[in-house]
Each structure stands twice: as structure tokens, then as C-alpha cells.
Amino acid sequence: MKSKKRDTMNHHLKTLLYRSFDDELSPEEQQQLASALNNFAELRIEKQQIEALRETLTGEPKPQFAPFFAERVMQRIHAERQSAREDDFFMSLIWTFRRVAIAGVIAVALLITTNILYKQDLSLDSILAVPQVTLENALELDELIVRE
């Protein structure tokens, strides 16, 4: 039972000690803390450690951001958003192109099949629906060109 009471008292005294660094204690609390510091060596040691730690921390330079840090961060955010929008645009173009390309391939395949079935021939001319050019046709074209 004494141990629990002592732990509670130690906790209360440590709380007073910590508060004394940042808050103003009431006169009664100040007297209680002074008495405890006189009577308990471990509390004095803890106070010295806290003071040393606080002194070390106050001696350290405070971390600071470089000039225009916020502006640079905002520029990066805007650039990333812009690139995300561009990526979305290009992805939609790719999606559209794939659909058009597939439709185009199907249309070309249908035309080739139709030409092959219509001509009943597997030559390149029939596949591409190129008319057969004979020597007479070539000469007729030559005569037309010369007349003009």
C-alpha cells in the first residue's frame, strides 16, 4: 500500500516539476516542489537532466524552410496536376485511336474479302481493287496526255 501511495506522490511531484518549467505554480505548489527537491535526490537529478536537455534544445538552431518554400511546393503540386491532366488526355486519345484502328482494320478486311469474292482471283490487283492496265489502256492514256 505504501508503494502505491509513494508512486502516486512521485507522479504528482514529477508533474509539478515538469509544469514548473512552462507554467507558473501556485505558492503552495512551489513550496511543495521546493520541499521535495530538498528531500529527494532523484527528483533533483531529474530536474538537472531536464534543464540540461532544455538548454541543449534551445541552443540548437530552429529548423527553417528555405525562402519561397511554399511557392515551390505549390508549383510542384500544380505541375503534377497538369501532368496528370495531360496523361488523362493522352490516355483518352489512345483509347479512341484503338477503337478507330480496330474499326478501320475490320472495314479493310471486309473490303478485301468483298474484292476477292467479286473478282474470284487472289492476285494483288484484285485484293486492292486495282484495275488491270493493259497496253492499250496505257497508250490511250499517253494519247490523252499528248493532246492536252
mmCIF file of N, CA and C in Angstrom:
data_model
loop_
_atom_site.group_PDB
_atom_site.id
_atom_site.type_symbol
_atom_site.label_atom_id
_atom_site.label_comp_id
_atom_site.label_asym_id
_atom_site.label_seq_id
_atom_site.Cartn_x
_atom_site.Cartn_y
_atom_site.Cartn_z
ATOM 1 N N MET A 1 0.826 -1.189 0.000
ATOM 2 C CA MET A 1 0.000 0.000 0.000
ATOM 3 C C MET A 1 0.870 1.252 0.000
ATOM 4 N N LYS A 2 1.963 1.203 0.783
ATOM 5 C CA LYS A 2 2.870 2.352 0.835
ATOM 6 C C LYS A 2 3.489 2.617 -0.528
ATOM 7 N N SER A 3 3.818 1.533 -1.243
ATOM 8 C CA SER A 3 4.455 1.673 -2.553
ATOM 9 C C SER A 3 3.537 2.407 -3.531
ATOM 10 N N LYS A 4 2.267 2.045 -3.510
ATOM 11 C CA LYS A 4 1.311 2.692 -4.412
ATOM 12 C C LYS A 4 1.157 4.166 -4.060
ATOM 13 N N LYS A 5 1.095 4.456 -2.767
ATOM 14 C CA LYS A 5 0.961 5.840 -2.314
ATOM 15 C C LYS A 5 2.217 6.627 -2.683
ATOM 16 N N ARG A 6 3.378 5.978 -2.530
ATOM 17 C CA ARG A 6 4.646 6.634 -2.862
ATOM 18 C C ARG A 6 4.716 6.912 -4.369
ATOM 19 N N ASP A 7 4.275 5.938 -5.212
ATOM 20 C CA ASP A 7 4.274 6.132 -6.665
ATOM 21 C C ASP A 7 3.363 7.287 -7.056
ATOM 22 N N THR A 8 2.196 7.365 -6.416
ATOM 23 C CA THR A 8 1.267 8.454 -6.694
ATOM 24 C C THR A 8 1.886 9.785 -6.309
ATOM 25 N N MET A 9 2.569 9.804 -5.166
ATOM 26 C CA MET A 9 3.225 11.033 -4.712
ATOM 27 C C MET A 9 4.357 11.413 -5.665
ATOM 28 N N ASN A 10 5.156 10.410 -6.078
ATOM 29 C CA ASN A 10 6.239 10.677 -7.027
ATOM 30 C C ASN A 10 5.685 11.209 -8.346
ATOM 31 N N HIS A 11 4.602 10.625 -8.795
ATOM 32 C CA HIS A 11 3.978 11.090 -10.036
ATOM 33 C C HIS A 11 3.516 12.541 -9.884
ATOM 34 N N HIS A 12 2.911 12.846 -8.759
ATOM 35 C CA HIS A 12 2.439 14.213 -8.500
ATOM 36 C C HIS A 12 3.617 15.192 -8.471
ATOM 37 N N LEU A 13 4.703 14.794 -7.821
ATOM 38 C CA LEU A 13 5.875 15.673 -7.732
ATOM 39 C C LEU A 13 6.532 15.861 -9.105
ATOM 40 N N LYS A 14 6.590 14.788 -9.883
ATOM 41 C CA LYS A 14 7.174 14.905 -11.229
ATOM 42 C C LYS A 14 6.308 15.804 -12.112
ATOM 43 N N THR A 15 5.002 15.676 -11.952
ATOM 44 C CA THR A 15 4.096 16.549 -12.701
ATOM 45 C C THR A 15 4.335 18.003 -12.332
ATOM 46 N N LEU A 16 4.497 18.267 -11.032
ATOM 47 C CA LEU A 16 4.806 19.633 -10.587
ATOM 48 C C LEU A 16 6.126 20.105 -11.175
ATOM 49 N N LEU A 17 7.116 19.217 -11.173
ATOM 50 C CA LEU A 17 8.434 19.572 -11.707
ATOM 51 C C LEU A 17 8.318 19.960 -13.184
ATOM 52 N N TYR A 18 7.650 19.134 -13.964
ATOM 53 C CA TYR A 18 7.509 19.425 -15.391
ATOM 54 C C TYR A 18 6.706 20.700 -15.630
ATOM 55 N N ARG A 19 5.651 20.882 -14.868
ATOM 56 C CA ARG A 19 4.844 22.093 -15.018
ATOM 57 C C ARG A 19 5.639 23.337 -14.658
ATOM 58 N N SER A 20 6.569 23.208 -13.716
ATOM 59 C CA SER A 20 7.324 24.378 -13.250
ATOM 60 C C SER A 20 8.171 24.994 -14.365
ATOM 61 N N PHE A 21 8.510 24.212 -15.367
ATOM 62 C CA PHE A 21 9.323 24.745 -16.462
ATOM 63 C C PHE A 21 8.512 25.618 -17.418
ATOM 64 N N ASP A 22 7.238 25.307 -17.581
ATOM 65 C CA ASP A 22 6.434 26.017 -18.578
ATOM 66 C C ASP A 22 5.290 26.838 -17.998
ATOM 67 N N ASP A 23 4.787 26.454 -16.837
ATOM 68 C CA ASP A 23 3.659 27.153 -16.216
ATOM 69 C C ASP A 23 4.100 27.768 -14.896
ATOM 70 N N GLU A 24 3.295 28.705 -14.457
ATOM 71 C CA GLU A 24 3.561 29.295 -13.145
ATOM 72 C C GLU A 24 2.798 28.492 -12.097
ATOM 73 N N LEU A 25 3.517 28.072 -11.069
ATOM 74 C CA LEU A 25 2.904 27.283 -10.000
ATOM 75 C C LEU A 25 2.345 28.207 -8.925
ATOM 76 N N SER A 26 1.338 27.686 -8.244
ATOM 77 C CA SER A 26 0.788 28.448 -7.108
ATOM 78 C C SER A 26 1.822 28.438 -5.981
ATOM 79 N N PRO A 27 1.731 29.374 -5.038
ATOM 80 C CA PRO A 27 2.707 29.398 -3.935
ATOM 81 C C PRO A 27 2.753 28.071 -3.173
ATOM 82 N N GLU A 28 1.619 27.450 -3.005
ATOM 83 C CA GLU A 28 1.587 26.168 -2.292
ATOM 84 C C GLU A 28 2.331 25.095 -3.082
ATOM 85 N N GLU A 29 2.123 25.085 -4.416
ATOM 86 C CA GLU A 29 2.804 24.101 -5.260
ATOM 87 C C GLU A 29 4.303 24.377 -5.304
ATOM 88 N N GLN A 30 4.688 25.641 -5.334
ATOM 89 C CA GLN A 30 6.112 25.986 -5.321
ATOM 90 C C GLN A 30 6.770 25.490 -4.041
ATOM 91 N N GLN A 31 6.103 25.673 -2.925
ATOM 92 C CA GLN A 31 6.643 25.227 -1.639
ATOM 93 C C GLN A 31 6.746 23.706 -1.620
ATOM 94 N N GLN A 32 5.733 23.040 -2.135
ATOM 95 C CA GLN A 32 5.726 21.579 -2.178
ATOM 96 C C GLN A 32 6.885 21.076 -3.043
ATOM 97 N N LEU A 33 7.107 21.701 -4.192
ATOM 98 C CA LEU A 33 8.187 21.294 -5.089
ATOM 99 C C LEU A 33 9.545 21.568 -4.462
ATOM 100 N N ALA A 34 9.706 22.719 -3.826
ATOM 101 C CA ALA A 34 10.987 23.050 -3.175
ATOM 102 C C ALA A 34 11.300 22.052 -2.074
ATOM 103 N N SER A 35 10.305 21.693 -1.297
ATOM 104 C CA SER A 35 10.497 20.720 -0.222
ATOM 105 C C SER A 35 10.886 19.364 -0.797
ATOM 106 N N ALA A 36 10.219 18.958 -1.881
ATOM 107 C CA ALA A 36 10.521 17.664 -2.498
ATOM 108 C C ALA A 36 11.925 17.663 -3.087
ATOM 109 N N LEU A 37 12.339 18.773 -3.698
ATOM 110 C CA LEU A 37 13.691 18.853 -4.257
ATOM 111 C C LEU A 37 14.742 18.759 -3.158
ATOM 112 N N ASN A 38 14.461 19.316 -1.987
ATOM 113 C CA ASN A 38 15.399 19.222 -0.863
ATOM 114 C C ASN A 38 15.468 17.808 -0.310
ATOM 115 N N ASN A 39 14.348 17.096 -0.336
ATOM 116 C CA ASN A 39 14.286 15.779 0.303
ATOM 117 C C ASN A 39 14.638 14.621 -0.623
ATOM 118 N N PHE A 40 14.409 14.757 -1.943
ATOM 119 C CA PHE A 40 14.610 13.623 -2.856
ATOM 120 C C PHE A 40 15.705 13.935 -3.876
ATOM 121 N N ALA A 41 16.781 13.156 -3.778
ATOM 122 C CA ALA A 41 17.925 13.349 -4.675
ATOM 123 C C ALA A 41 17.552 13.004 -6.123
ATOM 124 N N GLU A 42 16.738 11.959 -6.298
ATOM 125 C CA GLU A 42 16.392 11.560 -7.667
ATOM 126 C C GLU A 42 15.572 12.636 -8.373
ATOM 127 N N LEU A 43 14.772 13.374 -7.634
ATOM 128 C CA LEU A 43 14.000 14.472 -8.218
ATOM 129 C C LEU A 43 14.927 15.619 -8.623
ATOM 130 N N ARG A 44 15.957 15.871 -7.790
ATOM 131 C CA ARG A 44 16.948 16.909 -8.133
ATOM 132 C C ARG A 44 17.710 16.516 -9.401
ATOM 133 N N ILE A 45 18.081 15.235 -9.478
ATOM 134 C CA ILE A 45 18.815 14.755 -10.661
ATOM 135 C C ILE A 45 17.945 14.899 -11.910
ATOM 136 N N GLU A 46 16.678 14.534 -11.783
ATOM 137 C CA GLU A 46 15.769 14.660 -12.926
ATOM 138 C C GLU A 46 15.622 16.113 -13.346
ATOM 139 N N LYS A 47 15.555 17.027 -12.379
ATOM 140 C CA LYS A 47 15.449 18.450 -12.699
ATOM 141 C C LYS A 47 16.687 18.912 -13.455
ATOM 142 N N GLN A 48 17.867 18.465 -13.016
ATOM 143 C CA GLN A 48 19.110 18.841 -13.693
ATOM 144 C C GLN A 48 19.137 18.293 -15.125
ATOM 145 N N GLN A 49 18.664 17.049 -15.292
ATOM 146 C CA GLN A 49 18.637 16.455 -16.631
ATOM 147 C C GLN A 49 17.681 17.223 -17.556
ATOM 148 N N ILE A 50 16.537 17.596 -17.009
ATOM 149 C CA ILE A 50 15.566 18.354 -17.813
ATOM 150 C C ILE A 50 16.144 19.711 -18.190
ATOM 151 N N GLU A 51 16.788 20.376 -17.237
ATOM 152 C CA GLU A 51 17.392 21.681 -17.527
ATOM 153 C C GLU A 51 18.470 21.557 -18.589
ATOM 154 N N ALA A 52 19.304 20.498 -18.477
ATOM 155 C CA ALA A 52 20.363 20.290 -19.469
ATOM 156 C C ALA A 52 19.761 20.025 -20.852
ATOM 157 N N LEU A 53 18.717 19.224 -20.879
ATOM 158 C CA LEU A 53 18.058 18.921 -22.145
ATOM 159 C C LEU A 53 17.440 20.173 -22.763
ATOM 160 N N ARG A 54 16.777 20.961 -21.951
ATOM 161 C CA ARG A 54 16.163 22.196 -22.454
ATOM 162 C C ARG A 54 17.226 23.171 -22.959
ATOM 163 N N GLU A 55 18.340 23.230 -22.261
ATOM 164 C CA GLU A 55 19.426 24.119 -22.684
ATOM 165 C C GLU A 55 20.005 23.656 -24.023
ATOM 166 N N THR A 56 20.162 22.352 -24.155
ATOM 167 C CA THR A 56 20.673 21.808 -25.415
ATOM 168 C C THR A 56 19.716 22.116 -26.564
ATOM 169 N N LEU A 57 18.439 21.932 -26.299
ATOM 170 C CA LEU A 57 17.451 22.170 -27.349
ATOM 171 C C LEU A 57 17.339 23.642 -27.716
ATOM 172 N N THR A 58 17.455 24.525 -26.754
ATOM 173 C CA THR A 58 17.361 25.952 -27.071
ATOM 174 C C THR A 58 18.607 26.436 -27.791
ATOM 175 N N GLY A 59 19.731 25.760 -27.603
ATOM 176 C CA GLY A 59 20.963 26.140 -28.286
ATOM 177 C C GLY A 59 20.967 25.728 -29.745
ATOM 178 N N GLU A 60 20.175 24.745 -30.085
ATOM 179 C CA GLU A 60 20.109 24.276 -31.463
ATOM 180 C C GLU A 60 19.354 25.288 -32.320
ATOM 181 N N PRO A 61 19.816 25.502 -33.536
ATOM 182 C CA PRO A 61 19.061 26.408 -34.410
ATOM 183 C C PRO A 61 17.721 25.768 -34.784
ATOM 184 N N LYS A 62 16.724 26.591 -34.857
ATOM 185 C CA LYS A 62 15.404 26.083 -35.223
ATOM 186 C C LYS A 62 15.407 25.744 -36.707
ATOM 187 N N PRO A 63 14.837 24.610 -37.036
ATOM 188 C CA PRO A 63 14.791 24.273 -38.464
ATOM 189 C C PRO A 63 13.901 25.265 -39.207
ATOM 190 N N GLN A 64 14.417 25.717 -40.334
ATOM 191 C CA GLN A 64 13.663 26.688 -41.123
ATOM 192 C C GLN A 64 13.606 26.217 -42.566
ATOM 193 N N PHE A 65 12.559 26.600 -43.224
ATOM 194 C CA PHE A 65 12.427 26.294 -44.637
ATOM 195 C C PHE A 65 13.176 27.351 -45.438
ATOM 196 N N ALA A 66 13.663 26.925 -46.576
ATOM 197 C CA ALA A 66 14.361 27.859 -47.455
ATOM 198 C C ALA A 66 13.368 28.907 -47.957
ATOM 199 N N PRO A 67 13.886 30.045 -48.409
ATOM 200 C CA PRO A 67 12.979 31.074 -48.931
ATOM 201 C C PRO A 67 12.125 30.529 -50.080
ATOM 202 N N PHE A 68 10.897 30.982 -50.131
ATOM 203 C CA PHE A 68 9.942 30.617 -51.172
ATOM 204 C C PHE A 68 9.631 29.119 -51.194
ATOM 205 N N PHE A 69 9.753 28.476 -50.037
ATOM 206 C CA PHE A 69 9.467 27.043 -49.946
ATOM 207 C C PHE A 69 8.021 26.748 -50.337
ATOM 208 N N ALA A 70 7.096 27.504 -49.781
ATOM 209 C CA ALA A 70 5.670 27.265 -50.053
ATOM 210 C C ALA A 70 5.363 27.438 -51.538
ATOM 211 N N GLU A 71 5.962 28.433 -52.168
ATOM 212 C CA GLU A 71 5.721 28.660 -53.589
ATOM 213 C C GLU A 71 6.241 27.490 -54.423
ATOM 214 N N ARG A 72 7.425 26.983 -54.059
ATOM 215 C CA ARG A 72 7.982 25.851 -54.802
ATOM 216 C C ARG A 72 7.110 24.609 -54.645
ATOM 217 N N VAL A 73 6.616 24.391 -53.440
ATOM 218 C CA VAL A 73 5.737 23.240 -53.210
ATOM 219 C C VAL A 73 4.466 23.375 -54.041
ATOM 220 N N MET A 74 3.883 24.563 -54.039
ATOM 221 C CA MET A 74 2.652 24.774 -54.806
ATOM 222 C C MET A 74 2.906 24.611 -56.308
ATOM 223 N N GLN A 75 4.068 25.060 -56.786
ATOM 224 C CA GLN A 75 4.391 24.886 -58.203
ATOM 225 C C GLN A 75 4.486 23.402 -58.553
ATOM 226 N N ARG A 76 5.109 22.626 -57.672
ATOM 227 C CA ARG A 76 5.206 21.187 -57.928
ATOM 228 C C ARG A 76 3.832 20.540 -57.950
ATOM 229 N N ILE A 77 2.986 20.945 -57.027
ATOM 230 C CA ILE A 77 1.632 20.383 -56.983
ATOM 231 C C ILE A 77 0.893 20.711 -58.275
ATOM 232 N N HIS A 78 0.981 21.962 -58.710
ATOM 233 C CA HIS A 78 0.310 22.354 -59.956
ATOM 234 C C HIS A 78 0.896 21.607 -61.152
ATOM 235 N N ALA A 79 2.223 21.440 -61.173
ATOM 236 C CA ALA A 79 2.857 20.725 -62.282
ATOM 237 C C ALA A 79 2.401 19.266 -62.309
ATOM 238 N N GLU A 80 2.308 18.642 -61.141
ATOM 239 C CA GLU A 80 1.859 17.251 -61.095
ATOM 240 C C GLU A 80 0.404 17.133 -61.529
ATOM 241 N N ARG A 81 -0.414 18.078 -61.119
ATOM 242 C CA ARG A 81 -1.820 18.050 -61.542
ATOM 243 C C ARG A 81 -1.921 18.242 -63.050
ATOM 244 N N GLN A 82 -1.103 19.157 -63.583
ATOM 245 C CA GLN A 82 -1.119 19.417 -65.020
ATOM 246 C C GLN A 82 -0.684 18.167 -65.775
ATOM 247 N N SER A 83 0.386 17.514 -65.302
ATOM 248 C CA SER A 83 0.848 16.312 -65.992
ATOM 249 C C SER A 83 -0.183 15.200 -65.875
ATOM 250 N N ALA A 84 -0.908 15.148 -64.762
ATOM 251 C CA ALA A 84 -1.969 14.143 -64.620
ATOM 252 C C ALA A 84 -3.079 14.416 -65.625
ATOM 253 N N ARG A 85 -3.421 15.692 -65.814
ATOM 254 C CA ARG A 85 -4.447 16.039 -66.804
ATOM 255 C C ARG A 85 -3.978 15.673 -68.214
ATOM 256 N N GLU A 86 -2.699 15.953 -68.505
ATOM 257 C CA GLU A 86 -2.160 15.607 -69.818
ATOM 258 C C GLU A 86 -2.165 14.094 -70.010
ATOM 259 N N ASP A 87 -1.793 13.360 -68.972
ATOM 260 C CA ASP A 87 -1.820 11.902 -69.061
ATOM 261 C C ASP A 87 -3.233 11.406 -69.343
ATOM 262 N N ASP A 88 -4.214 11.985 -68.671
ATOM 263 C CA ASP A 88 -5.607 11.598 -68.911
ATOM 264 C C ASP A 88 -6.008 11.886 -70.356
ATOM 265 N N PHE A 89 -5.578 13.046 -70.868
ATOM 266 C CA PHE A 89 -5.904 13.411 -72.248
ATOM 267 C C PHE A 89 -5.294 12.411 -73.225
ATOM 268 N N PHE A 90 -4.000 12.091 -73.033
ATOM 269 C CA PHE A 90 -3.342 11.165 -73.945
ATOM 270 C C PHE A 90 -3.916 9.754 -73.824
ATOM 271 N N MET A 91 -4.299 9.356 -72.636
ATOM 272 C CA MET A 91 -4.919 8.042 -72.470
ATOM 273 C C MET A 91 -6.258 7.986 -73.206
ATOM 274 N N SER A 92 -7.021 9.082 -73.164
ATOM 275 C CA SER A 92 -8.296 9.092 -73.891
ATOM 276 C C SER A 92 -8.046 9.072 -75.399
ATOM 277 N N LEU A 93 -6.980 9.751 -75.850
ATOM 278 C CA LEU A 93 -6.639 9.689 -77.278
ATOM 279 C C LEU A 93 -6.249 8.272 -77.690
ATOM 280 N N ILE A 94 -5.463 7.627 -76.870
ATOM 281 C CA ILE A 94 -5.046 6.253 -77.178
ATOM 282 C C ILE A 94 -6.263 5.336 -77.227
ATOM 283 N N TRP A 95 -7.164 5.501 -76.256
ATOM 284 C CA TRP A 95 -8.377 4.684 -76.212
ATOM 285 C C TRP A 95 -9.199 4.896 -77.485
ATOM 286 N N THR A 96 -9.349 6.158 -77.889
ATOM 287 C CA THR A 96 -10.119 6.472 -79.095
ATOM 288 C C THR A 96 -9.425 5.917 -80.334
ATOM 289 N N PHE A 97 -8.100 6.092 -80.420
ATOM 290 C CA PHE A 97 -7.362 5.603 -81.579
ATOM 291 C C PHE A 97 -7.493 4.089 -81.710
ATOM 292 N N ARG A 98 -7.430 3.385 -80.608
ATOM 293 C CA ARG A 98 -7.564 1.927 -80.667
ATOM 294 C C ARG A 98 -8.920 1.534 -81.240
ATOM 295 N N ARG A 99 -9.962 2.223 -80.800
ATOM 296 C CA ARG A 99 -11.300 1.905 -81.299
ATOM 297 C C ARG A 99 -11.393 2.195 -82.801
ATOM 298 N N VAL A 100 -10.874 3.334 -83.221
ATOM 299 C CA VAL A 100 -10.909 3.702 -84.640
ATOM 300 C C VAL A 100 -10.040 2.742 -85.453
ATOM 301 N N ALA A 101 -8.877 2.382 -84.922
ATOM 302 C CA ALA A 101 -7.981 1.472 -85.639
ATOM 303 C C ALA A 101 -8.629 0.101 -85.809
ATOM 304 N N ILE A 102 -9.283 -0.385 -84.780
ATOM 305 C CA ILE A 102 -9.955 -1.687 -84.876
ATOM 306 C C ILE A 102 -11.070 -1.624 -85.917
ATOM 307 N N ALA A 103 -11.849 -0.550 -85.890
ATOM 308 C CA ALA A 103 -12.927 -0.392 -86.878
ATOM 309 C C ALA A 103 -12.346 -0.302 -88.285
ATOM 310 N N GLY A 104 -11.225 0.413 -88.437
ATOM 311 C CA GLY A 104 -10.582 0.535 -89.747
ATOM 312 C C GLY A 104 -10.073 -0.802 -90.259
ATOM 313 N N VAL A 105 -9.469 -1.578 -89.389
ATOM 314 C CA VAL A 105 -8.961 -2.897 -89.791
ATOM 315 C C VAL A 105 -10.115 -3.799 -90.220
ATOM 316 N N ILE A 106 -11.213 -3.744 -89.484
ATOM 317 C CA ILE A 106 -12.384 -4.552 -89.848
ATOM 318 C C ILE A 106 -12.933 -4.109 -91.206
ATOM 319 N N ALA A 107 -12.998 -2.793 -91.439
ATOM 320 C CA ALA A 107 -13.504 -2.282 -92.722
ATOM 321 C C ALA A 107 -12.603 -2.713 -93.873
ATOM 322 N N VAL A 108 -11.290 -2.608 -93.691
ATOM 323 C CA VAL A 108 -10.349 -3.017 -94.745
ATOM 324 C C VAL A 108 -10.468 -4.514 -95.008
ATOM 325 N N ALA A 109 -10.595 -5.305 -93.945
ATOM 326 C CA ALA A 109 -10.741 -6.757 -94.118
ATOM 327 C C ALA A 109 -12.017 -7.085 -94.890
ATOM 328 N N LEU A 110 -13.101 -6.379 -94.588
ATOM 329 C CA LEU A 110 -14.352 -6.604 -95.325
ATOM 330 C C LEU A 110 -14.212 -6.221 -96.798
ATOM 331 N N LEU A 111 -13.550 -5.098 -97.071
ATOM 332 C CA LEU A 111 -13.355 -4.677 -98.464
ATOM 333 C C LEU A 111 -12.483 -5.667 -99.229
ATOM 334 N N ILE A 112 -11.426 -6.130 -98.600
ATOM 335 C CA ILE A 112 -10.549 -7.107 -99.265
ATOM 336 C C ILE A 112 -11.322 -8.390 -99.547
ATOM 337 N N THR A 113 -12.088 -8.845 -98.558
ATOM 338 C CA THR A 113 -12.880 -10.066 -98.746
ATOM 339 C C THR A 113 -13.896 -9.887 -99.874
ATOM 340 N N THR A 114 -14.547 -8.738 -99.896
ATOM 341 C CA THR A 114 -15.525 -8.457 -100.954
ATOM 342 C C THR A 114 -14.854 -8.448 -102.321
ATOM 343 N N ASN A 115 -13.702 -7.809 -102.430
ATOM 344 C CA ASN A 115 -12.982 -7.751 -103.713
ATOM 345 C C ASN A 115 -12.546 -9.140 -104.163
ATOM 346 N N ILE A 116 -12.066 -9.946 -103.232
ATOM 347 C CA ILE A 116 -11.630 -11.300 -103.599
ATOM 348 C C ILE A 116 -12.822 -12.121 -104.079
ATOM 349 N N LEU A 117 -13.944 -12.026 -103.349
ATOM 350 C CA LEU A 117 -15.130 -12.799 -103.740
ATOM 351 C C LEU A 117 -15.719 -12.305 -105.063
ATOM 352 N N TYR A 118 -15.692 -11.014 -105.290
ATOM 353 C CA TYR A 118 -16.269 -10.441 -106.504
ATOM 354 C C TYR A 118 -15.426 -10.781 -107.731
ATOM 355 N N LYS A 119 -14.100 -10.683 -107.614
ATOM 356 C CA LYS A 119 -13.198 -10.908 -108.747
ATOM 357 C C LYS A 119 -12.868 -12.386 -108.929
ATOM 358 N N GLN A 120 -13.070 -13.194 -107.916
ATOM 359 C CA GLN A 120 -12.738 -14.621 -107.960
ATOM 360 C C GLN A 120 -11.259 -14.830 -108.289
ATOM 361 N N ASP A 121 -10.405 -13.966 -107.721
ATOM 362 C CA ASP A 121 -8.975 -14.020 -108.024
ATOM 363 C C ASP A 121 -8.207 -13.660 -106.759
ATOM 364 N N LEU A 122 -7.055 -14.287 -106.573
ATOM 365 C CA LEU A 122 -6.249 -13.988 -105.389
ATOM 366 C C LEU A 122 -5.036 -13.119 -105.717
ATOM 367 N N SER A 123 -5.060 -12.414 -106.816
ATOM 368 C CA SER A 123 -3.931 -11.555 -107.168
ATOM 369 C C SER A 123 -3.978 -10.267 -106.340
ATOM 370 N N LEU A 124 -2.846 -9.620 -106.266
ATOM 371 C CA LEU A 124 -2.751 -8.379 -105.506
ATOM 372 C C LEU A 124 -3.649 -7.303 -106.104
ATOM 373 N N ASP A 125 -3.774 -7.299 -107.414
ATOM 374 C CA ASP A 125 -4.634 -6.309 -108.069
ATOM 375 C C ASP A 125 -6.087 -6.479 -107.654
ATOM 376 N N SER A 126 -6.544 -7.718 -107.557
ATOM 377 C CA SER A 126 -7.943 -7.927 -107.169
ATOM 378 C C SER A 126 -8.147 -7.640 -105.686
ATOM 379 N N ILE A 127 -7.157 -7.954 -104.877
ATOM 380 C CA ILE A 127 -7.281 -7.677 -103.437
ATOM 381 C C ILE A 127 -7.376 -6.177 -103.200
ATOM 382 N N LEU A 128 -6.562 -5.393 -103.907
ATOM 383 C CA LEU A 128 -6.553 -3.947 -103.716
ATOM 384 C C LEU A 128 -7.542 -3.233 -104.627
ATOM 385 N N ALA A 129 -8.283 -3.969 -105.427
ATOM 386 C CA ALA A 129 -9.274 -3.418 -106.359
ATOM 387 C C ALA A 129 -8.640 -2.461 -107.356
ATOM 388 N N VAL A 130 -7.439 -2.814 -107.803
ATOM 389 C CA VAL A 130 -6.746 -2.020 -108.816
ATOM 390 C C VAL A 130 -7.147 -2.586 -110.183
ATOM 391 N N PRO A 131 -7.568 -1.727 -111.088
ATOM 392 C CA PRO A 131 -7.967 -2.259 -112.407
ATOM 393 C C PRO A 131 -6.753 -2.770 -113.182
ATOM 394 N N GLN A 132 -6.992 -3.779 -114.007
ATOM 395 C CA GLN A 132 -5.926 -4.334 -114.834
ATOM 396 C C GLN A 132 -5.574 -3.321 -115.928
ATOM 397 N N VAL A 133 -4.325 -2.942 -115.988
ATOM 398 C CA VAL A 133 -3.884 -1.988 -117.006
ATOM 399 C C VAL A 133 -3.272 -2.792 -118.155
ATOM 400 N N THR A 134 -3.864 -2.605 -119.297
ATOM 401 C CA THR A 134 -3.341 -3.284 -120.487
ATOM 402 C C THR A 134 -2.514 -2.293 -121.285
ATOM 403 N N LEU A 135 -1.853 -2.804 -122.293
ATOM 404 C CA LEU A 135 -1.028 -1.952 -123.136
ATOM 405 C C LEU A 135 -1.891 -0.932 -123.868
ATOM 406 N N GLU A 136 -3.067 -1.338 -124.290
ATOM 407 C CA GLU A 136 -3.973 -0.418 -124.981
ATOM 408 C C GLU A 136 -4.409 0.717 -124.058
ATOM 409 N N ASN A 137 -4.726 0.380 -122.797
ATOM 410 C CA ASN A 137 -5.129 1.417 -121.834
ATOM 411 C C ASN A 137 -3.994 2.409 -121.595
ATOM 412 N N ALA A 138 -2.777 1.899 -121.516
ATOM 413 C CA ALA A 138 -1.626 2.766 -121.288
ATOM 414 C C ALA A 138 -1.411 3.694 -122.472
ATOM 415 N N LEU A 139 -1.580 3.175 -123.697
ATOM 416 C CA LEU A 139 -1.410 4.002 -124.885
ATOM 417 C C LEU A 139 -2.508 5.052 -124.984
ATOM 418 N N GLU A 140 -3.734 4.681 -124.610
ATOM 419 C CA GLU A 140 -4.831 5.649 -124.621
ATOM 420 C C GLU A 140 -4.548 6.793 -123.647
ATOM 421 N N LEU A 141 -4.036 6.460 -122.481
ATOM 422 C CA LEU A 141 -3.682 7.499 -121.508
ATOM 423 C C LEU A 141 -2.572 8.384 -122.054
ATOM 424 N N ASP A 142 -1.606 7.761 -122.749
ATOM 425 C CA ASP A 142 -0.499 8.523 -123.312
ATOM 426 C C ASP A 142 -1.009 9.488 -124.372
ATOM 427 N N GLU A 143 -1.954 9.035 -125.213
ATOM 428 C CA GLU A 143 -2.532 9.895 -126.242
ATOM 429 C C GLU A 143 -3.305 11.056 -125.616
ATOM 430 N N LEU A 144 -4.029 10.791 -124.518
ATOM 431 C CA LEU A 144 -4.770 11.855 -123.836
ATOM 432 C C LEU A 144 -3.827 12.913 -123.281
ATOM 433 N N ILE A 145 -2.730 12.485 -122.757
ATOM 434 C CA ILE A 145 -1.763 13.421 -122.169
ATOM 435 C C ILE A 145 -1.115 14.263 -123.264
ATOM 436 N N VAL A 146 -0.794 13.653 -124.409
ATOM 437 C CA VAL A 146 -0.136 14.364 -125.502
ATOM 438 C C VAL A 146 -1.082 15.396 -126.095
ATOM 439 N N ARG A 147 -2.371 15.111 -126.230
ATOM 440 C CA ARG A 147 -3.347 16.033 -126.799
ATOM 441 C C ARG A 147 -3.479 17.292 -125.959
ATOM 442 N N GLU A 148 -3.363 17.185 -124.729
ATOM 443 C CA GLU A 148 -3.532 18.353 -123.857
ATOM 444 C C GLU A 148 -2.321 19.185 -123.916
#
